[in-house]
Amino acid sequence: MPDPALLDRLRRAVDAGFDAEVAFLGDIVRFPSLRGQEAPLQDWIARWMAGRGYQVDRFTLADVPMASHPKAAPMVDVDPAGSVQVVGTRRARNAGGRSLILQGHIDVVPEGPAEMWTHPPYAAVVRDGWLYGRGAHDMKAGVAAMIFAMEALKAAGLAPAGDVHVQTVTEEESTGNGALATLLRGYRADAALIPEPTGGTITRAHTGTLWFRLRVRGVPVHVMMAEAGTNAILSAMHLIQALQAHTVELNRAAEGDRWYGEVKSPIKFNPGIIRGGDWASSTPAWCEVDCRIGLLPTMEVAEVMAGVERCIEAARAGDNFLANNPPEVTWHGFQADGYVLEPGSEAERVLGAAHEQVFGAPMEERRSTAVNDTRYYGRYFATPALCYGPRGEGAHAFDERTNLEALRQTTLSIAAFIADWCGVEEVSAA
Amino acid sequence: MPDPALLDRLRRAVDAGFDAEVAFLGDIVRFPSLRGQEAPLQDWIARWMAGRGYQVDRFTLADVPMASHPKAAPMVDVDPAGSVQVVGTRRARNAGGRSLILQGHIDVVPEGPAEMWTHPPYAAVVRDGWLYGRGAHDMKAGVAAMIFAMEALKAAGLAPAGDVHVQTVTEEESTGNGALATLLRGYRADAALIPEPTGGTITRAHTGTLWFRLRVRGVPVHVMMAEAGTNAILSAMHLIQALQAHTVELNRAAEGDRWYGEVKSPIKFNPGIIRGGDWASSTPAWCEVDCRIGLLPTMEVAEVMAGVERCIEAARAGDNFLANNPPEVTWHGFQADGYVLEPGSEAERVLGAAHEQVFGAPMEERRSTAVNDTRYYGRYFATPALCYGPRGEGAHAFDERTNLEALRQTTLSIAAFIADWCGVEEVSAA
């Protein structure tokens, strides 16, 4: 726990820098950094960090040996060579303190019909203490918090006594390949903090996620002979219903789980995109559905994939058309394990102390039914990985927003964590 | 019935012109005259007819008082001013004989995934006595037949003794407004023949068709909180299932129908196009389904529309989301009545005699479970309207094709019908 005097120095620095932090958050929210369109924002951040003395390493997913790693996920609709990663490093005077990775993703999910937003989704409107916009909450507020926590140390005349890598990545919402790429590029540390918007809780466990695309092909005929043909939309509906039933079974099996036993239906199945057919009066020849299904940390990705494929195979028998025309299943994104942050790590203890000092209450834990990038650090690279960050609302929804007062406090708790985890050295204030 | 010598003259003329007819059919099949893209083909046909001495009238749906007619159907996705109609007229020396409208539509429905075609859909490949392509069967073969039936008369040194209007129209596959436009432009005759590909049968009755677009809007959330949001795709599926059940009821009520009592499930419901959602891991905020439903000639369009709306209203109660968010229903195309060609007309008798003379067997009748343009002539303008034409396969399907030998014979039977209906005058052969 930082001593009260140090915390006070950090608090003053966070407060003094907060207008700049909100302006920075607004700037990055105004970039529509949808999948495949993240590069302009990454370039902007790289230049921003270089301008503040970071050693910046900018590279793409095509620059690392992704294909050879078993936890790389397939990328179907985007070009890895266009997916830019940014690592800004502040090296300690000597490498004596504990090192740290601060990582945030800057990819955002599509905003949907713009007319359903109260404010334009990329306008970063501030009202009544909230900043609105797609990505404001998930997770550009966290990115602002980690970057301005580092700025606060510097403004307070302090430097971390351990190396700190500040990373902004892509693909968190679709594969996780951005986080993996930073590890394959070689970045390691004694702990990692990902300031996803957890509302000041520590993420004890997160579920895994799989993406798959169902593709049904039919024989269209004039609707006057509908019996002779088939309807690919109806066949796709049949498969969706089979997968809903399959998910009920998976959740039943999850009832005794150590971490998710008390969470109601922790495994979520979502048909997220559908498209099919060309003409109202032709029986549709094709239908595609992009789906997402979750898995518990105790489940194996390969086993859940096989379960989905068995479910679809079994459902064919109940559909005249599918019985003769096997639907295709393409695993076109996430193949993500779940992850449990085992209680008792030193990193979590240090973060919890910083949190309590700032917020005046213990850091509570949550179990997430969605995925985040901590699995790469914690599960494959033996690095304690903390998922903890600011408070907001509306992830993947309309009127997404982040609470600015929570952002200010979280920036301070992260600054205090950095100071206590890495240790600090006095430098002349900037 | 034409006398055998006249039929023989016509047969020789049809045979002599048949290579040109197949070439003409190939030419018009090679135009991808999809909805909104018919104008280049209509221009080509207008020039072709003008070059052969027709008086050509070319106009668009915006040139006639469409809006004021109760049987005009809404056009949502296309511009009426781009939808070109062509009427080529051959006036008789005096107006003594019976007049005739020959009408065919040149709009085609989308071809779907091209890789599911054996031959490219607009290549007009001829193989083993069939010509392949989108629209070859529905109904460009009929267009070729009616035009080359007229050519055969001319080549045989004959001219119809009544006025003949040869019309190529659009919108048959979506609204019927093309046919209506020719009537609103003022064209009338003692009978109309539409050579849809009936395989040499006369269409005793056709059903009506309605188009509607369902639009569901939802509140998307991150799938980890799927209970808090809603899934527009699943809500759309719920509505589709309700409409399937509604169709079963409609068909039950149709069991005693005079014309369709013996047809199994004559009323077809088809969800033809679906699109919804933006991201696999977001619960979809929107889903749209373009649908088609049929009605019997005894049913009123307004009554069936009201039934669909009641069905959707009732289905809302069974869906958490829809209960609070009414789906929108847009009537965006067909609002077509069915039609019965009452037996016993002189026009049908003359056509049947011509058919029997050419094919050596009586003209059989069919009941169609799809719509065609005859309703305009027969139901609203008191004109006997015959739907009779060549033989093929694959309307609205892959590998659509027309049988060339059937085309040759149908061209002759139509030529014989023209000669007998209008009467003929000897002219010097062209």
Tab-separated table of C-alpha atoms in Angstrom, chain A residues 4-211:
chain	number	residue	atom	x	y	z
A	4	PRO	CA	-0.623	8.294	2.405
A	5	ALA	CA	1.756	11.060	1.390
A	6	LEU	CA	2.595	9.320	-1.867
A	7	LEU	CA	-1.088	8.681	-2.550
A	8	ASP	CA	-1.772	12.315	-1.951
A	9	ARG	CA	0.899	13.326	-4.479
A	10	LEU	CA	-0.656	10.941	-6.994
A	11	ARG	CA	-4.164	12.187	-6.306
A	12	ARG	CA	-3.135	15.779	-6.923
A	13	ALA	CA	-1.449	14.729	-10.155
A	14	VAL	CA	-4.476	12.735	-11.352
A	15	ASP	CA	-6.766	15.641	-10.552
A	16	ALA	CA	-4.490	18.157	-12.256
A	17	GLY	CA	-4.375	15.970	-15.344
A	18	PHE	CA	-8.009	14.956	-15.412
A	19	ASP	CA	-9.230	17.506	-17.928
A	20	ALA	CA	-6.497	16.317	-20.262
A	21	GLU	CA	-7.506	12.709	-19.572
A	22	VAL	CA	-11.155	13.363	-20.476
A	23	ALA	CA	-10.014	15.213	-23.595
A	24	PHE	CA	-7.790	12.234	-24.475
A	25	LEU	CA	-10.698	9.837	-23.934
A	26	GLY	CA	-12.908	11.980	-26.158
A	27	ASP	CA	-10.209	11.986	-28.823
A	28	ILE	CA	-9.905	8.215	-28.899
A	29	VAL	CA	-13.694	7.646	-28.745
A	30	ARG	CA	-14.067	9.795	-31.849
A	31	PHE	CA	-12.053	7.230	-33.844
A	32	PRO	CA	-14.510	4.598	-35.164
A	33	SER	CA	-12.002	1.851	-34.467
A	34	LEU	CA	-14.167	-0.994	-35.672
A	35	ARG	CA	-12.552	-4.280	-36.580
A	36	GLY	CA	-10.302	-3.771	-39.577
A	37	GLN	CA	-10.339	0.004	-39.052
A	38	GLU	CA	-8.190	0.311	-35.926
A	39	ALA	CA	-4.970	1.442	-37.594
A	40	PRO	CA	-5.623	5.212	-37.640
A	41	LEU	CA	-6.258	5.242	-33.899
A	42	GLN	CA	-3.237	3.029	-33.226
A	43	ASP	CA	-1.073	5.381	-35.271
A	44	TRP	CA	-2.439	8.332	-33.317
A	45	ILE	CA	-1.710	6.622	-29.989
A	46	ALA	CA	1.781	5.604	-31.118
A	47	ARG	CA	2.568	9.212	-31.999
A	48	TRP	CA	1.034	10.417	-28.743
A	49	MET	CA	3.194	8.039	-26.707
A	50	ALA	CA	6.328	8.784	-28.706
A	51	GLY	CA	5.718	12.471	-28.044
A	52	ARG	CA	5.728	11.767	-24.307
A	53	GLY	CA	8.957	9.859	-24.213
A	54	TYR	CA	7.821	6.272	-24.539
A	55	GLN	CA	9.928	3.907	-26.586
A	56	VAL	CA	7.298	2.874	-29.096
A	57	ASP	CA	7.133	-0.462	-30.921
A	58	ARG	CA	4.434	-0.611	-33.574
A	59	PHE	CA	3.831	-3.850	-35.461
A	60	THR	CA	1.057	-5.858	-37.056
A	61	LEU	CA	-0.277	-9.353	-36.621
A	62	ALA	CA	1.593	-10.317	-39.768
A	63	ASP	CA	4.914	-9.405	-38.108
A	64	VAL	CA	4.806	-12.162	-35.480
A	65	PRO	CA	4.785	-15.965	-35.881
A	66	MET	CA	1.071	-16.183	-35.207
A	67	ALA	CA	0.306	-19.206	-37.356
A	68	SER	CA	2.544	-21.486	-35.338
A	69	HIS	CA	0.909	-20.739	-31.998
A	70	PRO	CA	-1.797	-23.163	-30.837
A	71	LYS	CA	-3.844	-20.370	-29.277
A	72	ALA	CA	-3.979	-18.151	-32.333
A	73	ALA	CA	-7.546	-17.892	-33.624
A	74	PRO	CA	-8.606	-17.861	-37.278
A	75	MET	CA	-9.259	-14.478	-38.871
A	76	VAL	CA	-11.711	-14.802	-41.718
A	77	ASP	CA	-12.897	-11.334	-42.638
A	78	VAL	CA	-9.895	-9.091	-41.938
A	79	ASP	CA	-6.260	-8.813	-42.976
A	80	PRO	CA	-3.733	-9.493	-40.193
A	81	ALA	CA	-1.263	-7.168	-41.902
A	82	GLY	CA	-3.669	-4.280	-41.301
A	83	SER	CA	-4.111	-4.980	-37.605
A	84	VAL	CA	-1.673	-2.667	-35.820
A	85	GLN	CA	-0.446	-3.202	-32.236
A	86	VAL	CA	1.280	-0.542	-30.146
A	87	VAL	CA	3.647	-1.099	-27.221
A	88	GLY	CA	5.047	1.954	-25.430
A	89	THR	CA	7.784	1.102	-22.973
A	90	ARG	CA	9.136	3.084	-20.043
A	91	ARG	CA	12.317	1.433	-18.884
A	92	ALA	CA	13.289	1.777	-15.237
A	93	ARG	CA	16.686	3.336	-14.463
A	94	ASN	CA	17.804	-0.138	-13.465
A	95	ALA	CA	15.598	-3.201	-13.826
A	96	GLY	CA	15.313	-3.620	-10.073
A	97	GLY	CA	11.588	-3.222	-9.503
A	98	ARG	CA	8.844	-5.566	-10.578
A	99	SER	CA	7.860	-5.144	-14.168
A	100	LEU	CA	4.314	-4.593	-15.405
A	101	ILE	CA	2.241	-4.822	-18.537
A	102	LEU	CA	-0.701	-2.423	-18.822
A	103	GLN	CA	-2.875	-3.496	-21.698
A	104	GLY	CA	-6.082	-2.209	-23.227
A	105	HIS	CA	-7.888	-3.004	-26.447
A	106	ILE	CA	-9.011	-0.211	-28.726
A	107	ASP	CA	-11.179	-2.226	-31.112
A	108	VAL	CA	-14.892	-1.578	-30.721
A	109	VAL	CA	-17.958	-3.503	-31.838
A	110	PRO	CA	-20.398	-2.124	-34.431
A	111	GLU	CA	-22.706	0.586	-33.144
A	112	GLY	CA	-25.884	-0.701	-34.862
A	113	PRO	CA	-28.587	1.650	-36.179
A	114	ALA	CA	-27.312	5.154	-35.389
A	115	GLU	CA	-30.828	6.532	-34.925
A	116	MET	CA	-31.236	4.434	-31.803
A	117	TRP	CA	-28.479	6.414	-30.054
A	118	THR	CA	-29.334	9.493	-28.012
A	119	HIS	CA	-26.007	11.040	-29.049
A	120	PRO	CA	-24.079	10.132	-32.204
A	121	PRO	CA	-22.020	7.043	-31.357
A	122	TYR	CA	-18.631	8.583	-32.172
A	123	ALA	CA	-19.265	12.118	-30.898
A	124	ALA	CA	-17.919	11.544	-27.339
A	125	VAL	CA	-20.603	13.778	-25.856
A	126	VAL	CA	-20.142	14.588	-22.141
A	127	ARG	CA	-23.318	15.065	-20.130
A	128	ASP	CA	-24.065	14.941	-16.408
A	129	GLY	CA	-20.754	13.353	-15.533
A	130	TRP	CA	-20.790	10.663	-18.209
A	131	LEU	CA	-18.957	10.421	-21.508
A	132	TYR	CA	-21.028	8.719	-24.237
A	133	GLY	CA	-19.926	6.752	-27.243
A	134	ARG	CA	-19.233	3.367	-28.755
A	135	GLY	CA	-16.150	2.104	-26.934
A	136	ALA	CA	-16.274	4.787	-24.228
A	137	HIS	CA	-16.967	2.020	-21.709
A	138	ASP	CA	-15.538	-1.046	-23.497
A	139	MET	CA	-12.754	-0.144	-23.100
A	140	LYS	CA	-11.358	3.208	-24.068
A	141	ALA	CA	-11.998	4.576	-20.560
A	142	GLY	CA	-9.656	1.868	-19.283
A	143	VAL	CA	-7.077	2.823	-21.889
A	144	ALA	CA	-7.279	6.447	-20.729
A	145	ALA	CA	-7.024	5.339	-17.097
A	146	MET	CA	-3.850	3.280	-17.581
A	147	ILE	CA	-2.164	5.908	-19.720
A	148	PHE	CA	-3.059	8.775	-17.380
A	149	ALA	CA	-2.072	6.726	-14.332
A	150	MET	CA	1.399	6.655	-15.889
A	151	GLU	CA	1.137	10.373	-16.648
A	152	ALA	CA	0.190	11.039	-13.024
A	153	LEU	CA	3.315	9.323	-11.744
A	154	LYS	CA	5.403	11.396	-14.058
A	155	ALA	CA	3.649	14.629	-13.139
A	156	ALA	CA	4.168	13.760	-9.470
A	157	GLY	CA	7.913	13.559	-10.102
A	158	LEU	CA	8.018	9.785	-9.892
A	159	ALA	CA	9.149	7.013	-12.194
A	160	PRO	CA	8.322	3.311	-11.829
A	161	ALA	CA	11.281	1.340	-10.522
A	162	GLY	CA	10.358	-1.561	-12.821
A	163	ASP	CA	9.851	-1.639	-16.583
A	164	VAL	CA	6.334	-0.829	-17.731
A	165	HIS	CA	4.922	-1.770	-21.139
A	166	VAL	CA	1.821	0.197	-22.041
A	167	GLN	CA	0.041	-1.685	-24.808
A	168	THR	CA	-2.940	-0.921	-26.991
A	169	VAL	CA	-4.147	-3.926	-28.945
A	170	THR	CA	-6.799	-4.970	-31.450
A	171	GLU	CA	-8.893	-8.121	-31.932
A	172	GLU	CA	-10.022	-8.405	-28.313
A	173	GLU	CA	-13.620	-8.483	-29.508
A	174	SER	CA	-13.130	-11.152	-32.141
A	175	THR	CA	-10.090	-13.410	-31.621
A	176	GLY	CA	-7.664	-12.183	-28.950
A	177	ASN	CA	-4.854	-12.276	-31.495
A	178	GLY	CA	-3.759	-8.733	-30.605
A	179	ALA	CA	-2.865	-9.691	-27.036
A	180	LEU	CA	-1.211	-12.883	-28.248
A	181	ALA	CA	0.840	-10.894	-30.745
A	182	THR	CA	2.391	-8.759	-28.004
A	183	LEU	CA	3.497	-11.916	-26.221
A	184	LEU	CA	4.821	-13.434	-29.438
A	185	ARG	CA	6.657	-10.180	-30.065
A	186	GLY	CA	8.390	-10.973	-26.781
A	187	TYR	CA	6.875	-8.662	-24.184
A	188	ARG	CA	6.832	-10.181	-20.698
A	189	ALA	CA	6.441	-8.811	-17.178
A	190	ASP	CA	5.908	-9.903	-13.589
A	191	ALA	CA	2.223	-9.005	-13.813
A	192	ALA	CA	-0.331	-7.712	-16.275
A	193	LEU	CA	-3.225	-5.368	-15.637
A	194	ILE	CA	-6.048	-5.028	-18.139
A	195	PRO	CA	-8.372	-2.183	-17.129
A	196	GLU	CA	-11.560	-3.547	-18.674
A	197	PRO	CA	-14.600	-1.741	-17.258
A	198	THR	CA	-15.216	-3.947	-14.213
A	199	GLY	CA	-16.601	-1.159	-12.051
A	200	GLY	CA	-13.753	-1.467	-9.581
A	201	THR	CA	-14.057	-5.230	-9.136
A	202	ILE	CA	-11.381	-7.814	-9.779
A	203	THR	CA	-12.319	-10.453	-12.323
A	204	ARG	CA	-11.960	-13.770	-10.545
A	205	ALA	CA	-12.877	-15.783	-13.610
A	206	HIS	CA	-13.997	-15.269	-17.158
A	207	THR	CA	-15.636	-17.684	-19.523
A	208	GLY	CA	-14.252	-18.630	-22.910
A	209	THR	CA	-15.859	-17.785	-26.209
A	210	LEU	CA	-16.192	-19.560	-29.540
A	211	TRP	CA	-17.360	-18.035	-32.778
